Amino acid sequence: MAKNFDLVVIGAGPGGYIAAIRAAQLGMSVACVDDWSDEKGKPAPGGTCTNVGCIPSKALLQSSEHYEQAEKHFEDHGIEVKGLELKLDKLLGRKDKVVNENNQGILFLFKKNKVTYFHGRASFNAKVDAGWSIKVDGKDAEELVAKHVVVATGSSARQLPGVPFDEETILSNDGALRIGSVPKKLGVIGAGVIGLELGSVWRRLGAEVTILEGAPEFLAAADRDVAKEALSALTKQGLEIKLGAKVEEVKTSGKGVKVEYEDASGKEHKAEFDKLIVSIGRVPNTDGLGADTVGLKLDERGFVEVDDDCRTNLPNVWAVGDVVRGPMLAHKAEDEGVAVAERIAGQQPHVNFDTIPWVIYTSPEMAWVGKNEQELKKDGRDYRMGKFPFMANGRARALGDTTGFVKILADAKTDEVLGVHIVGPTASELIAEAVVIMEFRGAAEDIARICHAHPTLSEAMKEAALAVDKRALNF
Ligand code: NAI
């Protein structure tokens, strides 16, 4: 017998599980279906973010940063380390534990909010009088019927044509998080967020890392100043980043992988690596969803087509997160999930796409929100720029990390903040203040007049705001 709900959410990643919780808070009866399992076959809700994305990568970034600090930088603080040793098994085990705690946390939240969780694969079955029939395949096969459905099935790593992931030698974000021994030579294709974060992890742990990036520019989406500063810092650390590299052939052999590519000047190269991470973007997950069965419309790239409010072409069927247009970011998915639940409940929420922050968790971190300088120039917008280097910040000096700066772009007439771009220590945390200011359509002067604790890195934000008016105090 079918089980009835007000809402069935397909997928328990950040878009899906958050939508389910918010809908339950609003009084709906909610089911959330997700088929992710851990290595023991146990339920592992949380999607890519929790299992093979944001969370495990941050665990590895933290561990590898500690290792690098101990190896190279403790000395500057007068701390001598003898017999430093990497226990990779333990390091990876800690990462798995962090992931598991997050899986368990979501299961706990489902219970707490009375969301019924099904461990299995969901697909559209049919339109029925009461709404939509959803089939759940898995250990406990079920039929669910709900008035509303939210599709939150996420995305998967895009493979290079003809080079499937085997997660042994050719690695996606998944395999790249569980390499059993530090490879001597690691190749990475794509210098985007995943390539840079995971390339940094394995470089810190001792691999010789070469990143082949197809585009002629480094991090085209970032402000040019941020990209330039980051490229210089990452290169200095030992990441070899080759821009404008055209990968022509990838061949695995018993020992590793051979990559043939043409460099920016047209010169041919043959490189050999022990492992190769392919991080060239992601594709939406709609296989096996039954989109055809019910006529759910996908666009030409396979994304579920939605309007600005995440409505699909089918009545009461919604879609959020990586499976729809927009940036593939966990926090964007969460905000869409909340908004959809509230819309179903008759509220009128709004997701502001102009203030979604971006973060890259390399060292230095990069974070930005709003427009960058090249975009403002292209738009012909009259703006003022204020920049403050961490070199001139007392806390950064005390920390021993003075890389980078905060850069604020504000409208020349109204002083409204149009974009904030940070490269440097804790950029991921500092960006929150910029998001708040932009959400409230605040001015650079507003930031400049807010009292910032001393000594903190956040003072660089205040000083950059002062610099917009050419009156920085400490630079
Ligand atoms: P990405 O879109 O960030 O970067 C892909 C890079 O690969 C681009 O620089 C592109 O020019 C390059 N590329 C594409 N095809 C290529 C080819 N054939 N040869 C050489 N280079 C090529 O994609 P990535 O790193 O795979 O990440 C996927 C998604 O995951 C992103 O949309 C990102 O938003 C999300 N993500 C976010 C993180 C964060 O917020 N910190 C961390 C990790 C992933």
Coordinates of C-alpha atoms and ligand atoms in Angstrom, one line a residue:
M1 CA 0.0 0.0 0.0
A2 CA 1.2 3.4 -0.9
K3 CA 2.3 5.7 1.9
N4 CA 1.0 9.2 1.7
F5 CA 2.8 12.5 2.4
D6 CA 2.4 16.2 1.8
L7 CA 5.9 16.3 0.3
V8 CA 8.4 13.8 -0.9
V9 CA 12.0 15.1 -1.3
I10 CA 14.2 13.1 -3.6
G11 CA 17.8 13.4 -2.5
A12 CA 19.2 14.2 1.0
G13 CA 22.1 16.5 0.0
P14 CA 22.1 20.0 1.4
G15 CA 19.3 21.1 -1.0
G16 CA 17.1 18.1 -0.2
Y17 CA 17.5 17.5 3.5
I18 CA 17.2 21.1 4.3
A19 CA 14.0 21.4 2.2
A20 CA 12.6 18.4 4.1
I21 CA 13.4 19.8 7.5
R22 CA 12.0 23.3 6.7
A23 CA 8.8 21.7 5.3
A24 CA 8.4 19.6 8.4
Q25 CA 8.9 22.8 10.6
L26 CA 6.0 24.3 8.6
G27 CA 3.8 21.4 9.5
M28 CA 3.9 19.2 6.5
S29 CA 4.2 15.4 6.5
V30 CA 7.5 14.9 4.7
A31 CA 9.5 11.9 3.3
C32 CA 13.0 12.2 2.1
V33 CA 14.5 9.4 -0.1
D34 CA 18.2 9.0 -0.6
D35 CA 20.2 6.0 -1.7
W36 CA 23.7 7.0 -0.6
S37 CA 25.4 4.2 1.5
D38 CA 28.6 4.2 3.4
E39 CA 31.2 1.5 2.9
K40 CA 29.2 -0.9 5.1
G41 CA 26.0 -0.3 3.2
K42 CA 24.5 1.8 5.9
P43 CA 22.5 5.0 5.1
A44 CA 24.7 8.0 4.5
P45 CA 22.5 11.0 3.9
G46 CA 24.1 14.3 3.1
G47 CA 24.8 13.9 -0.6
T48 CA 28.0 14.9 -2.3
C49 CA 28.7 17.7 0.1
T50 CA 28.8 15.5 3.2
N51 CA 30.1 12.3 1.7
V52 CA 32.6 13.2 -1.0
G53 CA 32.7 17.0 -1.2
C54 CA 32.7 20.0 1.1
I55 CA 33.0 18.1 4.4
P56 CA 35.7 15.4 3.7
S57 CA 37.7 17.9 1.6
K58 CA 37.8 20.4 4.5
A59 CA 38.8 17.6 6.9
L60 CA 41.7 16.7 4.6
L61 CA 42.6 20.4 4.0
Q62 CA 42.8 20.9 7.8
S63 CA 44.9 17.8 8.4
S64 CA 47.3 18.5 5.5
E65 CA 47.6 22.1 6.6
H66 CA 48.7 21.0 10.1
Y67 CA 51.2 18.7 8.5
E68 CA 52.7 21.4 6.3
Q69 CA 52.7 23.8 9.2
A70 CA 54.6 21.3 11.4
E71 CA 57.0 20.5 8.6
K72 CA 57.7 24.0 7.3
H73 CA 56.4 26.8 9.5
F74 CA 56.5 25.8 13.2
E75 CA 60.2 26.6 13.0
D76 CA 59.4 30.3 12.5
H77 CA 57.6 30.2 15.9
G78 CA 60.6 28.7 17.6
I79 CA 59.1 25.2 17.7
E80 CA 61.4 22.4 16.5
V81 CA 59.7 19.2 15.4
K82 CA 61.8 16.0 15.3
G83 CA 60.7 12.8 13.7
L84 CA 57.6 14.2 12.0
E85 CA 55.7 11.4 10.4
L86 CA 52.6 11.1 8.3
K87 CA 50.1 8.4 9.3
L88 CA 48.0 8.6 6.2
D89 CA 45.6 5.8 7.4
K90 CA 44.8 7.7 10.5
L91 CA 44.4 11.0 8.6
L92 CA 42.0 9.4 6.2
G93 CA 40.2 7.6 9.1
R94 CA 39.7 10.9 10.8
K95 CA 38.1 12.3 7.7
D96 CA 35.8 9.3 7.5
K97 CA 34.8 9.8 11.1
V98 CA 34.0 13.5 10.4
V99 CA 31.8 12.4 7.5
N100 CA 30.1 9.7 9.5
E101 CA 29.3 12.2 12.3
N102 CA 27.6 14.4 9.7
N103 CA 25.6 11.5 8.3
Q104 CA 24.4 10.7 11.8
G105 CA 23.6 14.3 12.4
I106 CA 21.3 14.4 9.5
L107 CA 19.5 11.2 10.5
F108 CA 19.1 12.7 14.0
L109 CA 17.7 15.9 12.5
F110 CA 15.2 13.8 10.4
K111 CA 14.0 12.1 13.6
K112 CA 13.8 15.3 15.5
N113 CA 11.7 17.0 12.8
K114 CA 9.6 13.9 12.1
V115 CA 10.9 13.6 8.5
T116 CA 10.4 10.0 7.3
Y117 CA 13.7 8.9 5.7
F118 CA 13.8 6.1 3.1
H119 CA 17.1 4.5 2.1
G120 CA 16.7 3.7 -1.5
R121 CA 16.5 5.1 -5.0
A122 CA 13.4 7.2 -5.9
S123 CA 11.8 7.7 -9.3
F124 CA 8.7 9.1 -10.7
N125 CA 6.0 6.5 -11.3
A126 CA 2.9 8.3 -12.4
K127 CA 0.6 11.2 -11.9
V128 CA -2.2 10.1 -9.6
D129 CA -5.3 11.9 -8.2
A130 CA -3.6 12.7 -5.0
G131 CA -0.5 14.1 -6.7
W132 CA 2.6 12.1 -7.6
S133 CA 3.4 8.4 -7.2
I134 CA 7.0 7.9 -6.4
K135 CA 8.7 4.4 -6.5
V136 CA 11.4 3.7 -4.0
D137 CA 13.8 0.8 -5.0
G138 CA 16.1 -0.6 -2.4
K139 CA 16.1 -2.9 0.5
D140 CA 12.6 -1.8 1.5
A141 CA 10.7 -1.2 -1.8
E142 CA 7.9 1.3 -1.3
E143 CA 5.4 3.4 -3.2
L144 CA 5.0 6.9 -1.9
V145 CA 2.3 9.3 -2.9
A146 CA 2.6 13.1 -2.3
K147 CA 1.0 16.3 -3.4
H148 CA 4.4 18.0 -3.8
V149 CA 7.8 16.6 -4.9
V150 CA 11.1 18.3 -4.6
V151 CA 13.9 16.9 -6.9
A152 CA 17.2 17.5 -5.3
T153 CA 19.3 14.8 -6.9
G154 CA 22.6 16.7 -7.2
S155 CA 25.4 16.3 -9.7
S156 CA 28.3 14.0 -10.5
A157 CA 31.8 14.6 -11.7
R158 CA 32.1 15.1 -15.5
Q159 CA 34.4 12.7 -17.1
L160 CA 36.9 13.4 -19.9
P161 CA 35.4 12.0 -23.1
G162 CA 36.5 8.4 -23.4
V163 CA 38.3 8.4 -20.0
P164 CA 35.9 6.9 -17.4
F165 CA 36.6 7.2 -13.7
D166 CA 38.0 4.0 -12.2
E167 CA 38.7 5.7 -8.8
E168 CA 42.0 3.8 -8.7
T169 CA 44.0 5.7 -11.3
I170 CA 41.5 8.1 -12.9
L171 CA 40.0 9.8 -9.9
S172 CA 36.9 12.0 -9.4
N173 CA 36.4 14.1 -6.3
D174 CA 35.4 10.7 -4.7
G175 CA 38.6 8.7 -5.3
A176 CA 40.7 11.8 -4.8
L177 CA 39.6 11.8 -1.1
R178 CA 40.8 8.3 -0.4
I179 CA 44.1 7.7 -2.2
G180 CA 45.7 5.0 0.0
S181 CA 49.3 6.2 -0.2
V182 CA 50.7 9.6 -1.2
P183 CA 51.3 9.4 -4.9
K184 CA 54.8 10.5 -6.0
K185 CA 53.4 12.3 -9.1
L186 CA 49.8 13.4 -9.2
G187 CA 48.2 15.0 -12.3
V188 CA 45.1 17.1 -12.1
I189 CA 43.0 18.1 -15.0
G190 CA 41.1 21.4 -14.4
A191 CA 42.3 24.2 -12.1
G192 CA 38.9 24.9 -10.7
V193 CA 37.8 24.6 -7.1
I194 CA 38.2 20.9 -6.8
G195 CA 41.5 20.7 -8.6
L196 CA 43.0 23.5 -6.5
E197 CA 41.7 22.2 -3.1
L198 CA 42.5 18.5 -3.6
G199 CA 45.7 19.3 -5.5
S200 CA 46.8 21.4 -2.4
V201 CA 45.9 18.5 0.0
W202 CA 48.1 16.0 -1.8
R203 CA 50.9 18.5 -2.5
R204 CA 51.1 19.3 1.3
L205 CA 51.2 15.5 2.0
G206 CA 54.2 15.2 -0.3
A207 CA 53.0 14.6 -3.9
E208 CA 54.5 16.4 -6.8
V209 CA 51.3 18.0 -8.3
T210 CA 50.9 19.2 -11.8
I211 CA 47.5 20.9 -12.8
L212 CA 46.6 21.1 -16.4
E213 CA 44.1 23.9 -17.0
G214 CA 42.4 24.2 -20.4
A215 CA 41.5 27.9 -20.1
P216 CA 44.2 30.5 -20.8
E217 CA 43.3 32.5 -17.7
F218 CA 43.6 31.3 -14.1
L219 CA 40.2 31.2 -12.2
A220 CA 38.4 33.2 -14.9
A221 CA 35.4 33.7 -12.5
A222 CA 37.5 35.4 -9.8
D223 CA 38.5 39.1 -9.6
R224 CA 41.8 39.4 -11.6
D225 CA 43.7 40.7 -8.6
V226 CA 42.6 37.8 -6.4
A227 CA 43.4 35.3 -9.2
K228 CA 46.9 36.8 -9.7
E229 CA 47.7 36.8 -5.9
A230 CA 46.5 33.2 -5.5
L231 CA 48.3 31.9 -8.5
S232 CA 51.5 33.4 -7.3
A233 CA 51.1 32.0 -3.7
L234 CA 50.0 28.5 -4.9
T235 CA 52.9 28.3 -7.4
K236 CA 55.3 29.4 -4.7
Q237 CA 54.1 26.5 -2.5
G238 CA 55.0 24.1 -5.3
L239 CA 51.8 23.5 -7.3
E240 CA 52.7 23.4 -10.9
I241 CA 49.8 25.0 -12.8
K242 CA 49.9 25.0 -16.6
L243 CA 47.3 27.3 -18.2
G244 CA 46.1 26.9 -21.7
A245 CA 46.9 23.2 -21.7
K246 CA 45.0 21.1 -24.2
V247 CA 44.7 17.5 -23.1
E248 CA 44.9 15.3 -26.1
E249 CA 45.3 11.7 -24.8
V250 CA 45.0 10.0 -21.5
K251 CA 46.1 6.4 -21.3
T252 CA 46.2 4.2 -18.2
S253 CA 48.9 1.6 -17.9
G254 CA 49.6 -0.9 -15.1
K255 CA 51.7 1.6 -13.3
G256 CA 49.8 4.8 -13.7
V257 CA 48.7 7.2 -16.4
K258 CA 50.2 8.9 -19.4
V259 CA 48.8 12.2 -20.5
E260 CA 49.6 13.9 -23.8
Y261 CA 48.9 17.6 -24.0
E262 CA 49.7 20.7 -26.0
D263 CA 50.8 23.7 -24.0
A264 CA 49.7 27.3 -24.6
S265 CA 52.5 27.9 -27.1
G266 CA 51.5 24.8 -29.1
K267 CA 54.3 22.6 -27.9
E268 CA 53.5 18.9 -27.4
H269 CA 54.2 17.3 -24.0
K270 CA 54.0 13.7 -22.6
A271 CA 53.6 13.5 -18.8
E272 CA 53.4 10.4 -16.6
F273 CA 51.5 10.4 -13.3
D274 CA 50.8 7.8 -10.6
K275 CA 47.2 9.1 -10.3
L276 CA 45.1 11.6 -12.2
I277 CA 42.3 13.7 -10.7
V278 CA 39.8 14.9 -13.3
S279 CA 38.0 17.9 -12.0
I280 CA 36.5 19.6 -15.1
G281 CA 33.1 20.4 -13.7
R282 CA 30.0 18.4 -12.9
V283 CA 26.8 17.2 -14.6
P284 CA 23.3 17.0 -13.2
N285 CA 22.0 13.7 -11.9
T286 CA 18.7 12.8 -13.6
D287 CA 19.4 9.2 -14.8
G288 CA 16.8 6.8 -13.5
L289 CA 14.6 9.6 -12.1
G290 CA 11.7 8.7 -14.4
A291 CA 11.7 12.2 -15.9
D292 CA 10.4 10.8 -19.2
T293 CA 7.7 8.7 -17.5
V294 CA 6.0 11.8 -16.3
G295 CA 7.2 14.4 -18.8
L296 CA 9.5 16.3 -16.5
K297 CA 11.3 18.8 -18.7
L298 CA 15.1 18.8 -18.8
D299 CA 17.2 21.5 -20.7
E300 CA 19.7 20.7 -23.4
R301 CA 22.4 20.2 -20.8
G302 CA 20.4 17.7 -18.8
F303 CA 19.4 20.1 -15.9
V304 CA 15.9 20.0 -14.6
E305 CA 14.3 23.2 -16.1
V306 CA 13.0 25.5 -13.5
D307 CA 11.7 29.1 -13.2
D308 CA 13.2 31.7 -10.8
D309 CA 11.1 30.0 -8.0
C310 CA 12.4 26.5 -8.7
R311 CA 9.1 25.4 -10.2
T312 CA 9.4 22.7 -12.9
N313 CA 7.0 22.3 -15.9
L314 CA 4.9 19.8 -13.8
P315 CA 2.4 21.0 -11.2
N316 CA 3.7 20.8 -7.6
V317 CA 7.0 19.4 -8.8
W318 CA 10.0 21.5 -7.8
A319 CA 13.8 21.2 -8.2
V320 CA 16.7 22.7 -6.3
G321 CA 20.5 22.6 -6.0
D322 CA 23.0 21.2 -8.5
V323 CA 20.3 19.6 -10.6
V324 CA 19.1 23.0 -11.7
R325 CA 20.7 26.2 -13.2
G326 CA 23.0 28.4 -11.1
P327 CA 26.2 27.8 -9.2
M328 CA 26.8 24.3 -7.9
L329 CA 27.2 25.4 -4.2
A330 CA 25.8 23.7 -1.1
H331 CA 24.7 27.0 0.4
K332 CA 22.8 27.9 -2.8
A333 CA 21.1 24.5 -2.7
E334 CA 20.1 25.0 1.0
D335 CA 18.7 28.5 0.4
E336 CA 16.6 27.1 -2.6
G337 CA 15.4 24.2 -0.4
V338 CA 14.2 26.5 2.3
A339 CA 12.5 28.8 -0.2
V340 CA 10.7 26.0 -1.9
A341 CA 9.4 24.6 1.4
E342 CA 8.2 28.0 2.3
R343 CA 6.5 28.6 -1.1
I344 CA 4.7 25.3 -0.7
A345 CA 3.5 26.6 2.6
G346 CA 2.1 29.7 0.9
Q347 CA 4.9 32.1 2.0
Q348 CA 6.8 34.4 -0.3
P349 CA 10.5 33.8 0.2
H350 CA 13.3 35.1 -2.0
V351 CA 16.8 33.8 -2.8
N352 CA 19.1 36.6 -3.8
F353 CA 21.5 35.2 -6.4
D354 CA 23.5 38.4 -6.4
T355 CA 24.8 37.9 -2.8
I356 CA 25.8 34.2 -2.9
P357 CA 29.4 34.0 -1.6
W358 CA 32.1 31.9 -3.3
V359 CA 34.9 30.3 -1.3
I360 CA 37.9 28.3 -2.3
Y361 CA 39.6 26.7 0.6
T362 CA 43.2 26.7 -0.5
S363 CA 45.9 28.4 1.4
P364 CA 45.5 31.4 1.0
E365 CA 41.7 31.0 1.0
M366 CA 39.8 33.0 -1.6
A367 CA 36.3 34.3 -1.1
W368 CA 34.1 36.8 -2.9
V369 CA 30.6 38.1 -3.3
G370 CA 29.0 40.4 -5.9
K371 CA 30.7 41.9 -8.9
N372 CA 34.4 41.8 -9.7
E373 CA 36.3 44.6 -11.3
Q374 CA 36.3 43.2 -14.8
E375 CA 32.5 42.7 -14.6
L376 CA 32.0 46.3 -13.4
K377 CA 34.2 47.6 -16.2
K378 CA 32.3 45.5 -18.8
D379 CA 29.0 46.9 -17.4
G380 CA 30.3 50.5 -17.7
R381 CA 29.6 51.0 -14.0
D382 CA 31.3 53.9 -12.3
Y383 CA 33.0 52.5 -9.1
R384 CA 35.6 53.2 -6.5
M385 CA 38.0 50.6 -5.2
G386 CA 39.6 50.2 -1.8
K387 CA 42.2 47.6 -1.0
F388 CA 44.0 46.7 2.2
P389 CA 46.8 44.1 2.4
F390 CA 47.0 41.7 5.3
M391 CA 50.7 42.7 5.4
A392 CA 49.5 45.8 7.2
N393 CA 47.2 44.0 9.7
G394 CA 48.7 43.3 13.1
R395 CA 46.8 40.1 13.7
A396 CA 47.9 38.7 10.4
R397 CA 51.5 39.4 11.3
A398 CA 51.1 37.8 14.7
L399 CA 49.5 34.7 13.0
G400 CA 52.4 34.5 10.6
D401 CA 50.3 34.7 7.5
T402 CA 50.2 38.1 5.7
T403 CA 49.4 36.8 2.2
G404 CA 46.7 38.7 0.3
F405 CA 44.2 41.5 0.8
V406 CA 40.6 42.6 1.1
K407 CA 39.3 44.6 -1.9
I408 CA 36.0 46.4 -1.9
L409 CA 34.3 47.8 -4.9
A410 CA 31.6 50.5 -4.3
D411 CA 29.4 52.6 -6.5
A412 CA 31.2 55.9 -7.3
K413 CA 28.1 58.0 -6.5
T414 CA 26.1 56.2 -3.9
D415 CA 29.0 54.3 -2.3
E416 CA 26.8 51.1 -2.3
V417 CA 29.0 48.0 -2.0
L418 CA 29.0 46.2 -5.3
G419 CA 31.5 43.5 -4.6
V420 CA 34.0 42.3 -2.0
H421 CA 37.0 40.1 -2.9
I422 CA 39.3 38.5 -0.4
V423 CA 42.4 36.4 -0.7
G424 CA 44.2 35.6 2.5
P425 CA 43.8 34.0 5.9
T426 CA 40.2 33.0 6.9
A427 CA 38.7 34.7 3.8
S428 CA 35.9 32.1 4.1
E429 CA 34.8 33.6 7.4
L430 CA 35.5 37.2 6.6
I431 CA 33.3 37.2 3.6
A432 CA 30.1 36.9 5.8
E433 CA 30.4 40.5 6.8
A434 CA 30.4 41.5 3.1
V435 CA 27.4 39.4 2.4
V436 CA 25.4 41.0 5.2
I437 CA 26.4 44.5 4.1
M438 CA 25.3 43.7 0.5
E439 CA 22.1 42.1 1.6
F440 CA 21.2 45.3 3.4
R441 CA 22.5 47.3 0.4
G442 CA 24.9 49.0 2.7
A443 CA 27.7 51.4 1.7
A444 CA 31.5 51.1 2.1
E445 CA 31.2 53.9 4.6
D446 CA 28.8 51.7 6.7
I447 CA 31.6 49.1 7.0
A448 CA 34.1 51.8 7.8
R449 CA 32.0 53.1 10.6
I450 CA 31.3 49.7 12.2
C451 CA 33.5 49.0 15.2
H452 CA 35.8 46.0 14.4
A453 CA 37.6 44.3 17.3
H454 CA 41.3 44.7 17.5
P455 CA 43.4 42.9 16.8
T456 CA 41.5 40.8 14.2
L457 CA 41.7 40.0 10.6
S458 CA 38.3 41.6 10.1
E459 CA 40.0 45.0 10.6
A460 CA 41.3 44.5 7.0
M461 CA 37.6 44.7 5.9
K462 CA 37.2 48.0 7.7
E463 CA 40.4 49.4 6.4
A464 CA 39.5 48.4 2.8
A465 CA 36.2 50.2 3.2
L466 CA 38.1 53.3 4.4
A467 CA 40.5 52.9 1.4
V468 CA 37.4 53.2 -0.9
D469 CA 37.4 56.9 0.3
K470 CA 41.2 57.0 0.3
R471 CA 41.5 57.2 4.0
A472 CA 42.8 53.9 5.3
L473 CA 44.4 54.5 8.6
N474 CA 47.0 51.8 8.8
F475 CA 48.3 51.7 5.2
Ligands
NAI1 P1 35.0 24.0 -11.9 O1 34.0 24.4 -12.8 O2 35.3 24.8 -10.7 O3 36.4 24.0 -12.6 C1 36.7 23.2 -13.8 C2 37.9 23.7 -14.4 O4 38.3 22.7 -15.4 C3 37.8 25.0 -15.1 O5 38.8 25.9 -14.8 C4 37.8 24.7 -16.6 O6 38.3 25.7 -17.4 C5 38.7 23.4 -16.6 N1 38.5 22.5 -17.7 C6 37.3 22.1 -18.2 N2 37.5 21.2 -19.2 C7 38.8 21.0 -19.3 C8 39.7 20.1 -20.0 N3 39.2 19.3 -20.9 N4 41.0 20.2 -19.9 C9 41.5 21.1 -18.9 N5 40.8 21.9 -18.2 C10 39.5 21.8 -18.3 O7 34.7 22.5 -11.6 P2 35.2 21.5 -10.4 O8 36.5 22.0 -9.8 O9 35.2 20.2 -11.1 O10 34.1 21.7 -9.4 C11 32.8 21.3 -9.7 C12 31.8 22.1 -8.9 O11 31.9 21.8 -7.5 C13 31.9 23.5 -9.0 O12 30.8 24.0 -9.7 C14 32.0 24.1 -7.7 O13 31.1 25.1 -7.5 C15 31.7 22.9 -6.7 N6 32.6 22.9 -5.7 C16 32.7 24.0 -4.8 C17 33.6 24.0 -3.8 C18 33.6 25.2 -2.9 O14 32.6 25.9 -2.8 N7 34.7 25.5 -2.2 C19 34.6 23.0 -3.6 C20 34.5 22.0 -4.6 C21 33.6 22.0 -5.6

